[in-house]
GROMACS .gro file of C-alpha atoms in nm:
model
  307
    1UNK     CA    1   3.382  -0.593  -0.883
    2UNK     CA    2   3.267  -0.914  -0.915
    3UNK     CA    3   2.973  -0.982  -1.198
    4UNK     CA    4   2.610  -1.086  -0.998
    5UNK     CA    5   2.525  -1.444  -1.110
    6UNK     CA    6   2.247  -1.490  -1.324
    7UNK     CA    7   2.121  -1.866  -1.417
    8UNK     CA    8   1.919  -1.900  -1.696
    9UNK     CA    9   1.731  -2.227  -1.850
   10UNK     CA   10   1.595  -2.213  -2.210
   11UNK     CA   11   1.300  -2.500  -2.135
   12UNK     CA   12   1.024  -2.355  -1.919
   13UNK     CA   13   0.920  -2.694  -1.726
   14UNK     CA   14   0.799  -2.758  -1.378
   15UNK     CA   15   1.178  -2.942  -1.379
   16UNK     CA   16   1.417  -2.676  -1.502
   17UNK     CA   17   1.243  -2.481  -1.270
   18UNK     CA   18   1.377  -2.648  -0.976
   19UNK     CA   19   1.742  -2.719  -1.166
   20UNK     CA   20   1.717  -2.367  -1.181
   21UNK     CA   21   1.631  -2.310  -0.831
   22UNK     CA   22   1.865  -2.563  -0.710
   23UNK     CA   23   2.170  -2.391  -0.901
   24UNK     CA   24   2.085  -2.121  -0.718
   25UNK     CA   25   2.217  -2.283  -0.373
   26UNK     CA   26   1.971  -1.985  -0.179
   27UNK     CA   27   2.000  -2.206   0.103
   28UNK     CA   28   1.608  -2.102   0.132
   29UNK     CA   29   1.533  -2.328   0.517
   30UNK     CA   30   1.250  -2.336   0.787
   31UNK     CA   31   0.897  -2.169   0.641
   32UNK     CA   32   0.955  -2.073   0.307
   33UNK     CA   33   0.678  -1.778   0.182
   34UNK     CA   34   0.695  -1.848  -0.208
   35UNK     CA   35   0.532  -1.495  -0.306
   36UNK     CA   36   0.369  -1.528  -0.628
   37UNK     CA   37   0.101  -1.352  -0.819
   38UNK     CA   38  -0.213  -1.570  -0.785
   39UNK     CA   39  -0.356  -1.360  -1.089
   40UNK     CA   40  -0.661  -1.146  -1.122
   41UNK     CA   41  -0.996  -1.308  -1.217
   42UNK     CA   42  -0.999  -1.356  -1.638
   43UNK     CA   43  -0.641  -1.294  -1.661
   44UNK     CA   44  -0.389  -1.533  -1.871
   45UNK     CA   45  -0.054  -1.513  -1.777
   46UNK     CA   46  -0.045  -1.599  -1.409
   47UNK     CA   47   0.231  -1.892  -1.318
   48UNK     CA   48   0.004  -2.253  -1.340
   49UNK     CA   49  -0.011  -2.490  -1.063
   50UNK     CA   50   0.152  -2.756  -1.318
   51UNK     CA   51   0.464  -2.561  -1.380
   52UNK     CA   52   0.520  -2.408  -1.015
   53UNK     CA   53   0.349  -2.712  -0.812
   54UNK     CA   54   0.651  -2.937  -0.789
   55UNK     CA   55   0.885  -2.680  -0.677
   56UNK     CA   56   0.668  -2.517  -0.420
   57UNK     CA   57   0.624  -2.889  -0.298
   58UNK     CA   58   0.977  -2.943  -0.314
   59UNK     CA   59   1.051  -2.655  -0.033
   60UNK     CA   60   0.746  -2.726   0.155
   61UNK     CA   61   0.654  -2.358   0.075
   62UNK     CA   62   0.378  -2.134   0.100
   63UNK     CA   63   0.203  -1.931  -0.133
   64UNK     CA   64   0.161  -1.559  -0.012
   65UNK     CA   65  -0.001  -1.277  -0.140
   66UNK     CA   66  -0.158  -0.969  -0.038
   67UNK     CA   67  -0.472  -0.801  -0.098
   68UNK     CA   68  -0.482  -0.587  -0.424
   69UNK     CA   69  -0.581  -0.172  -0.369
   70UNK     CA   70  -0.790  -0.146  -0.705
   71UNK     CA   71  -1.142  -0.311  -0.706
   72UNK     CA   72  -1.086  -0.645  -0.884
   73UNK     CA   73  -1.195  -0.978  -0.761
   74UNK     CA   74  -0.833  -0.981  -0.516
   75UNK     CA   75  -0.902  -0.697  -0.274
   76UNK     CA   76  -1.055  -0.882  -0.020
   77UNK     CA   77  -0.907  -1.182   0.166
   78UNK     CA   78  -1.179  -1.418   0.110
   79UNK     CA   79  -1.242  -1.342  -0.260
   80UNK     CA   80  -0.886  -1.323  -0.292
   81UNK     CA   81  -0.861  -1.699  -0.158
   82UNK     CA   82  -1.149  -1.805  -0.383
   83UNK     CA   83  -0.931  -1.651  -0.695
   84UNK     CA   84  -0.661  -1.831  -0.582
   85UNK     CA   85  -0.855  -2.156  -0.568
   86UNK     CA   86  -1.021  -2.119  -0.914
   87UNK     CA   87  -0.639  -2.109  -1.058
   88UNK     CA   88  -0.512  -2.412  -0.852
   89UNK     CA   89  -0.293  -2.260  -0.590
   90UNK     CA   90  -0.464  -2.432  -0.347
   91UNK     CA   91  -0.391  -2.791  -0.511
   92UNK     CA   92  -0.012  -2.813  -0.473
   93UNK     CA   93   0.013  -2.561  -0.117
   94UNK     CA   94  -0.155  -2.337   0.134
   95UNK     CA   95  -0.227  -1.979   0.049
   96UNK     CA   96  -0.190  -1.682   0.319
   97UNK     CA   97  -0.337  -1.354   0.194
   98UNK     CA   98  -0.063  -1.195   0.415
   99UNK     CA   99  -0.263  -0.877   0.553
  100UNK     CA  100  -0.552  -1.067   0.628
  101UNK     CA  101  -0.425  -0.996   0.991
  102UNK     CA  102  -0.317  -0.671   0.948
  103UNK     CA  103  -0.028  -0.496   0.823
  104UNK     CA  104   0.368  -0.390   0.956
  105UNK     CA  105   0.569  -0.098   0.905
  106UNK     CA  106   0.936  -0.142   0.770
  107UNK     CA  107   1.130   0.200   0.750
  108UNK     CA  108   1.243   0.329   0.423
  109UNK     CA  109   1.636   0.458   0.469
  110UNK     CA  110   1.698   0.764   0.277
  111UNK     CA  111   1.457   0.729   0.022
  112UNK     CA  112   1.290   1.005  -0.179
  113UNK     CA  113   0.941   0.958  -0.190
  114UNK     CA  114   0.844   0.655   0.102
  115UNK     CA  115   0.910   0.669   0.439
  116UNK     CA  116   0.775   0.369   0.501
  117UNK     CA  117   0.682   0.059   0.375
  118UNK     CA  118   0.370  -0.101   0.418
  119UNK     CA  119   0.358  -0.499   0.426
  120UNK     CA  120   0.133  -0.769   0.497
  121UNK     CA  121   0.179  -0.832   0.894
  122UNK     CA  122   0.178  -1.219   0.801
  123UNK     CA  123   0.524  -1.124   0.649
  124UNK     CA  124   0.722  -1.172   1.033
  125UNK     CA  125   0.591  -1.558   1.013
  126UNK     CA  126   0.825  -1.678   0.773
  127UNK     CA  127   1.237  -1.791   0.793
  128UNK     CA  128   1.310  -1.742   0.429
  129UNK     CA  129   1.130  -1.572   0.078
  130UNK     CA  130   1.154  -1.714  -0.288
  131UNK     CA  131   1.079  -1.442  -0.485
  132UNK     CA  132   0.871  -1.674  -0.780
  133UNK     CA  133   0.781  -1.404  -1.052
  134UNK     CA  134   0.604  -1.403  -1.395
  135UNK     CA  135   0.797  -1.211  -1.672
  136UNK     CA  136   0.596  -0.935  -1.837
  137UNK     CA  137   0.486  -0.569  -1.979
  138UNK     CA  138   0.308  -0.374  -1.730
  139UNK     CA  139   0.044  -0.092  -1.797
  140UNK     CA  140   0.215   0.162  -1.509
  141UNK     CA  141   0.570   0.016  -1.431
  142UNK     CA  142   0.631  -0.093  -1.805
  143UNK     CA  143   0.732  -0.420  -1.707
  144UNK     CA  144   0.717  -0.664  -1.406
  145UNK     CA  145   0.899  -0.925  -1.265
  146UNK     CA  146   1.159  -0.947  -0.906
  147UNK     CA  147   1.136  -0.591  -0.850
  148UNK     CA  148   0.773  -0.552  -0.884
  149UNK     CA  149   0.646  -0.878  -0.738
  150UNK     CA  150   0.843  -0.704  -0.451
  151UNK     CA  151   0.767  -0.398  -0.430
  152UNK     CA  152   0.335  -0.432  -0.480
  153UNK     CA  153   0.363  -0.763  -0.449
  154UNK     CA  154   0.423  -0.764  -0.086
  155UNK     CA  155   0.303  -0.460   0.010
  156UNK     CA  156  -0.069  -0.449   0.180
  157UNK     CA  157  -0.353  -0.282   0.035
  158UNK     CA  158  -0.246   0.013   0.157
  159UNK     CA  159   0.098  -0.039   0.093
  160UNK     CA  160   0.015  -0.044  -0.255
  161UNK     CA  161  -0.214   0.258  -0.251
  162UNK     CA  162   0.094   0.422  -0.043
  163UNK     CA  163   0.369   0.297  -0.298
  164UNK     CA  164   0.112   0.416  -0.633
  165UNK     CA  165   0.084   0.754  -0.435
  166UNK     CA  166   0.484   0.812  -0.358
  167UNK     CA  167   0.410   0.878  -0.029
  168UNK     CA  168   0.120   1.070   0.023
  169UNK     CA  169  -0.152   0.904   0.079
  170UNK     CA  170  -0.231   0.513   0.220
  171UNK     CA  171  -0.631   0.538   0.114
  172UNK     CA  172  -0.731   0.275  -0.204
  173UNK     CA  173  -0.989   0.494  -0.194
  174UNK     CA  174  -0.774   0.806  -0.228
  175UNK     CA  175  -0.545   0.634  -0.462
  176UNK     CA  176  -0.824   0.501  -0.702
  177UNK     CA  177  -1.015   0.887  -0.706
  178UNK     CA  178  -0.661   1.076  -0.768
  179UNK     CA  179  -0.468   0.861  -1.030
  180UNK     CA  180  -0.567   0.902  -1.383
  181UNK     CA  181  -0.358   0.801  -1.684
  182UNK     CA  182  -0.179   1.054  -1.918
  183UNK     CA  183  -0.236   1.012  -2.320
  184UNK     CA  184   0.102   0.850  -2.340
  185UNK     CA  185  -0.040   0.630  -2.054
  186UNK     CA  186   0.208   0.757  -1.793
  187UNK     CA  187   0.046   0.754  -1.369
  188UNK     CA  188  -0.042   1.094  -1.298
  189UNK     CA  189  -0.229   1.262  -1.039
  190UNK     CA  190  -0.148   1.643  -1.075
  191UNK     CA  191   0.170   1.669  -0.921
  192UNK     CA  192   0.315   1.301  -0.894
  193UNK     CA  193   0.530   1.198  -1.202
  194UNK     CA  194   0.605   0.845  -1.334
  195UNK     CA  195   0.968   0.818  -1.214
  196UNK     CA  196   0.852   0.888  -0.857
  197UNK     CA  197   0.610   0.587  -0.916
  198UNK     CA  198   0.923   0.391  -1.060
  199UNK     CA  199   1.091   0.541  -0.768
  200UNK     CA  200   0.908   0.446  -0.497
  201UNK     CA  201   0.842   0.113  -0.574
  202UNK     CA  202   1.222   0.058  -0.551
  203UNK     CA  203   1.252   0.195  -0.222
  204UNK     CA  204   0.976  -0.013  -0.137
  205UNK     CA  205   1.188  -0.339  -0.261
  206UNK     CA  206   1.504  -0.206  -0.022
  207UNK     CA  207   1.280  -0.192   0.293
  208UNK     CA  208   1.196  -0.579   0.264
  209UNK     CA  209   1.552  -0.625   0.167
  210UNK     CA  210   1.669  -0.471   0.511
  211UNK     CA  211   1.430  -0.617   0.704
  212UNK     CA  212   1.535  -0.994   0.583
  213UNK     CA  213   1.886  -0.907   0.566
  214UNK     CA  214   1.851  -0.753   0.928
  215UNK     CA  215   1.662  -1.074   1.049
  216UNK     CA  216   1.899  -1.316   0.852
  217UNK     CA  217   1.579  -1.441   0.647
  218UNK     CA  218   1.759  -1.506   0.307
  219UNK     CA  219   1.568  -1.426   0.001
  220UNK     CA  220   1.607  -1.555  -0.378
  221UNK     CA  221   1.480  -1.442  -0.695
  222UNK     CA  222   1.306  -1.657  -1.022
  223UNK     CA  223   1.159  -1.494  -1.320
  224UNK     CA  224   0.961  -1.722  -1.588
  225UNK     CA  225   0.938  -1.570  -1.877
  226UNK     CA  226   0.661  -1.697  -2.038
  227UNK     CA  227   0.303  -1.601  -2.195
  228UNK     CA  228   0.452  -1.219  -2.231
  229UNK     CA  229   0.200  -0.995  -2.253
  230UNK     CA  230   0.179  -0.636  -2.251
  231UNK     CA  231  -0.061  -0.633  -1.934
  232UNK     CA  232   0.001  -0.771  -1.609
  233UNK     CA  233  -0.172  -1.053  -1.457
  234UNK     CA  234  -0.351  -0.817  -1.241
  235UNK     CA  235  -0.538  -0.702  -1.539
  236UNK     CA  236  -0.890  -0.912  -1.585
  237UNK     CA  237  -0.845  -0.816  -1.965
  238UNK     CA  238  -0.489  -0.934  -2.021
  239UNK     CA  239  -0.429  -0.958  -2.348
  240UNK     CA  240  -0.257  -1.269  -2.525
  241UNK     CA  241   0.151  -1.355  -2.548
  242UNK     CA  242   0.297  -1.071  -2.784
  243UNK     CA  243   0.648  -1.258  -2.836
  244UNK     CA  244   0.800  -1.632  -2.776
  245UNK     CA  245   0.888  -1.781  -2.417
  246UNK     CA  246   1.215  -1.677  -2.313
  247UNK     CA  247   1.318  -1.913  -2.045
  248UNK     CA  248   1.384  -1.866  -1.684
  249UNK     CA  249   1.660  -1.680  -1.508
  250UNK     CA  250   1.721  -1.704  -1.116
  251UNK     CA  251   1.958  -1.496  -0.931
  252UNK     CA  252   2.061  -1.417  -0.556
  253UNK     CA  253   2.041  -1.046  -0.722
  254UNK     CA  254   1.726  -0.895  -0.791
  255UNK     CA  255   1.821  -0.655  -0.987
  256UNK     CA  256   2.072  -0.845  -1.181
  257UNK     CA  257   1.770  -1.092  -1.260
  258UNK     CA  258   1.535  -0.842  -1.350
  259UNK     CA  259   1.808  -0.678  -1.609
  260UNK     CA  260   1.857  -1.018  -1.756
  261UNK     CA  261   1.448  -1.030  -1.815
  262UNK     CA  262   1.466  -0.710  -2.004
  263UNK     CA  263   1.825  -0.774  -2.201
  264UNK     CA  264   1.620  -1.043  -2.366
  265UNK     CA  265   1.317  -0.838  -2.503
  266UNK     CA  266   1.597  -0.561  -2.638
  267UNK     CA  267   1.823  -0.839  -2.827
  268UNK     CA  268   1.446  -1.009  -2.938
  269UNK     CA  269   1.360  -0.944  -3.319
  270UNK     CA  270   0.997  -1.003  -3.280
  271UNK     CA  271   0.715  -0.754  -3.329
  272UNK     CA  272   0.564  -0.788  -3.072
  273UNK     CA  273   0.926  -0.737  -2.840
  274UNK     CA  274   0.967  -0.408  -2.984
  275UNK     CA  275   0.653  -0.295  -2.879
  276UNK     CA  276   0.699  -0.396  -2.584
  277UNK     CA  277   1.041  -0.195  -2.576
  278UNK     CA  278   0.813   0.098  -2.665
  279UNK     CA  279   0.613   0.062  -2.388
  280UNK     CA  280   0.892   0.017  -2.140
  281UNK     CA  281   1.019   0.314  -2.271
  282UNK     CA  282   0.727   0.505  -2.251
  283UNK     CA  283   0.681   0.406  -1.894
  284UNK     CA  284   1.047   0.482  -1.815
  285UNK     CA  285   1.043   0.131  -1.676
  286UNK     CA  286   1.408   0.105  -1.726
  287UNK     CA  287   1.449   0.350  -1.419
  288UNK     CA  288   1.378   0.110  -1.186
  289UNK     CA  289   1.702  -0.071  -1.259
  290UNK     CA  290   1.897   0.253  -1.252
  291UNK     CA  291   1.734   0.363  -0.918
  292UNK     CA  292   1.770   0.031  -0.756
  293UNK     CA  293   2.136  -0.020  -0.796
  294UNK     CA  294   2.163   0.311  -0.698
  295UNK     CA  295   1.974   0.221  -0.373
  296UNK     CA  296   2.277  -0.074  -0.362
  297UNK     CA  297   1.965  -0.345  -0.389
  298UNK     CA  298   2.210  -0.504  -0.660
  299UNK     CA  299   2.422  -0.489  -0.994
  300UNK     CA  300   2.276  -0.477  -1.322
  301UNK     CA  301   2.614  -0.631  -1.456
  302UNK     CA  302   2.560  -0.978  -1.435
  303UNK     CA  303   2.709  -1.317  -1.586
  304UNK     CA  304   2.458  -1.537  -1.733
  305UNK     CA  305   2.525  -1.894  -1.630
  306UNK     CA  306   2.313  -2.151  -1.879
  307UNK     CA  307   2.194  -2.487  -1.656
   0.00000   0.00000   0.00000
């Protein structure tokens, strides 16, 4: 079998970012959604207008979000647009909160935890996705980047209360009273384990997959790996950069590109990569990878193509 393409640029600028994207050949045409994470308020990492802007330009794309299911300063629409303005979105594109309008179901196929997927409604306006991520630990998937920007990414507020709960519940509400964190820091809410969490959000990533595949809306996959911290930028206390910039890999292979991500924290030497390795492994983040080339969302043998 053929080897998934992985492009990879060792500069992080707003210009390797489009050689990057451009190597890519996604063929990405009519309204592009460029789903990014526009960052909680206080946090870091997020992807700046200066690096991003001239690509997202470039395509004549659209910044699109949805509302976040914990209570930050993202989970409603309009102070979710006001975060987004205070970090610049606004500046280089328009932002669409995507379940401002509501929400759409997209049916999970033989999954184990979801039978649905919940995304924002806002989702059916576009012909094409560029999956624009930010490389980095994560405090209940281990790490984040394609997969996850995906998965919760996408997903409504209560898609992402649905996806956190495996299933059984789509309440924030619900979500935030149930879900407590074990002492090794693993989701747990008395009977739901962290490899359903890992789980789910995977199946979550195949429903959007079907649904552009199935509505020939092709869909292509950057990960910046940059400011890597072990918090997400949905945390308001994300901490600083624990290693060096990596780069940027792109891929048509979303699984392929988030393998890549993680390859180059294991082969790091840093301090700060190996605890991030210990926290990956602690969250069995790695299980997402295993579980979504299971699902056939991609390969996690890749060649990595230097532009």
């Amino acid at each position: 079998m053929e080897k998934s393409k992985v492009y990879f640029s060792k500069v992080i600028s707003s210009e390797s970012l489009i050689k990057v994207y451009k190597a890519l050949d996604a063929n990405l045409t009519g309204k592009i959604a460029v789903k990014v994470s526009t960052g909680e308020r206080g946090a870091k990492g997020y992807l700046k207008a200066d690096l991003i802007g001239p690509l997202v330009r470039d395509i004549k794309g659209t910044i699109v979000e949805c509302n976040t299911a914990y209570n930050g300063a993202r989970n409603t629409t309009a102070d979710h647009l006001e975060v987004a303005k205070e970090h610049d979105f606004t500046e280089f594109a328009d932002v669409d909160i995507m379940d401002a309008n509501g929400e759409m179901k997209l049916p999970v196929k033989n999954g184990r935890h979801l039978k649905y997927d919940l995304v924002g409604k806002n989702l059916e306006n576009y012909d094409s996705l560029l999956n624009l991520a930010h490389g980095k630990g994560h405090p209940m998937g281990g790490f984040g980047a394609n997969l996850k920007n995906q998965a919760i990414g996408l997903a409504s507020r209560n898609g992402k209360a649905y996806i956190h709960m495996c299933g059984d519940s789509e309440s924030p509400e619900e979500m935030i009273e149930r879900l407590t964190f074990e002492d090794d820091g693993r989701i747990h809410d008395g009977k739901t384990l962290q490899k359903d969490f890992i789980e789910s959000m995977a199946e979550a990533v195949m429903a959007v997959n079907d649904y552009l595949f199935e509505h020939h809306k092709p869909v292509a996959y950057i990960t910046v790996m940059n400011a890597i911290s072990l918090l997400c930028d949905c945390a308001a206390e994300q901490d600083d950069p624990i290693m060096c910039d990596l780069g940027i890999v792109a891929s048509l292979d979303p699984v392929a590109n988030d393998q890549a991500f993680v390859d180059f924290i294991w082969q790091s030497n840093e301090q700060g990569a190996a605890e991030l390795r210990r926290e990956i492994e602690r969250q069995e983040g790695m299980h997402i990878l295993e579980y979504a080339e299971e699902l056939g969302l991609g390969s996690r043998e890749y060649e990595l193509i230097e532009v």
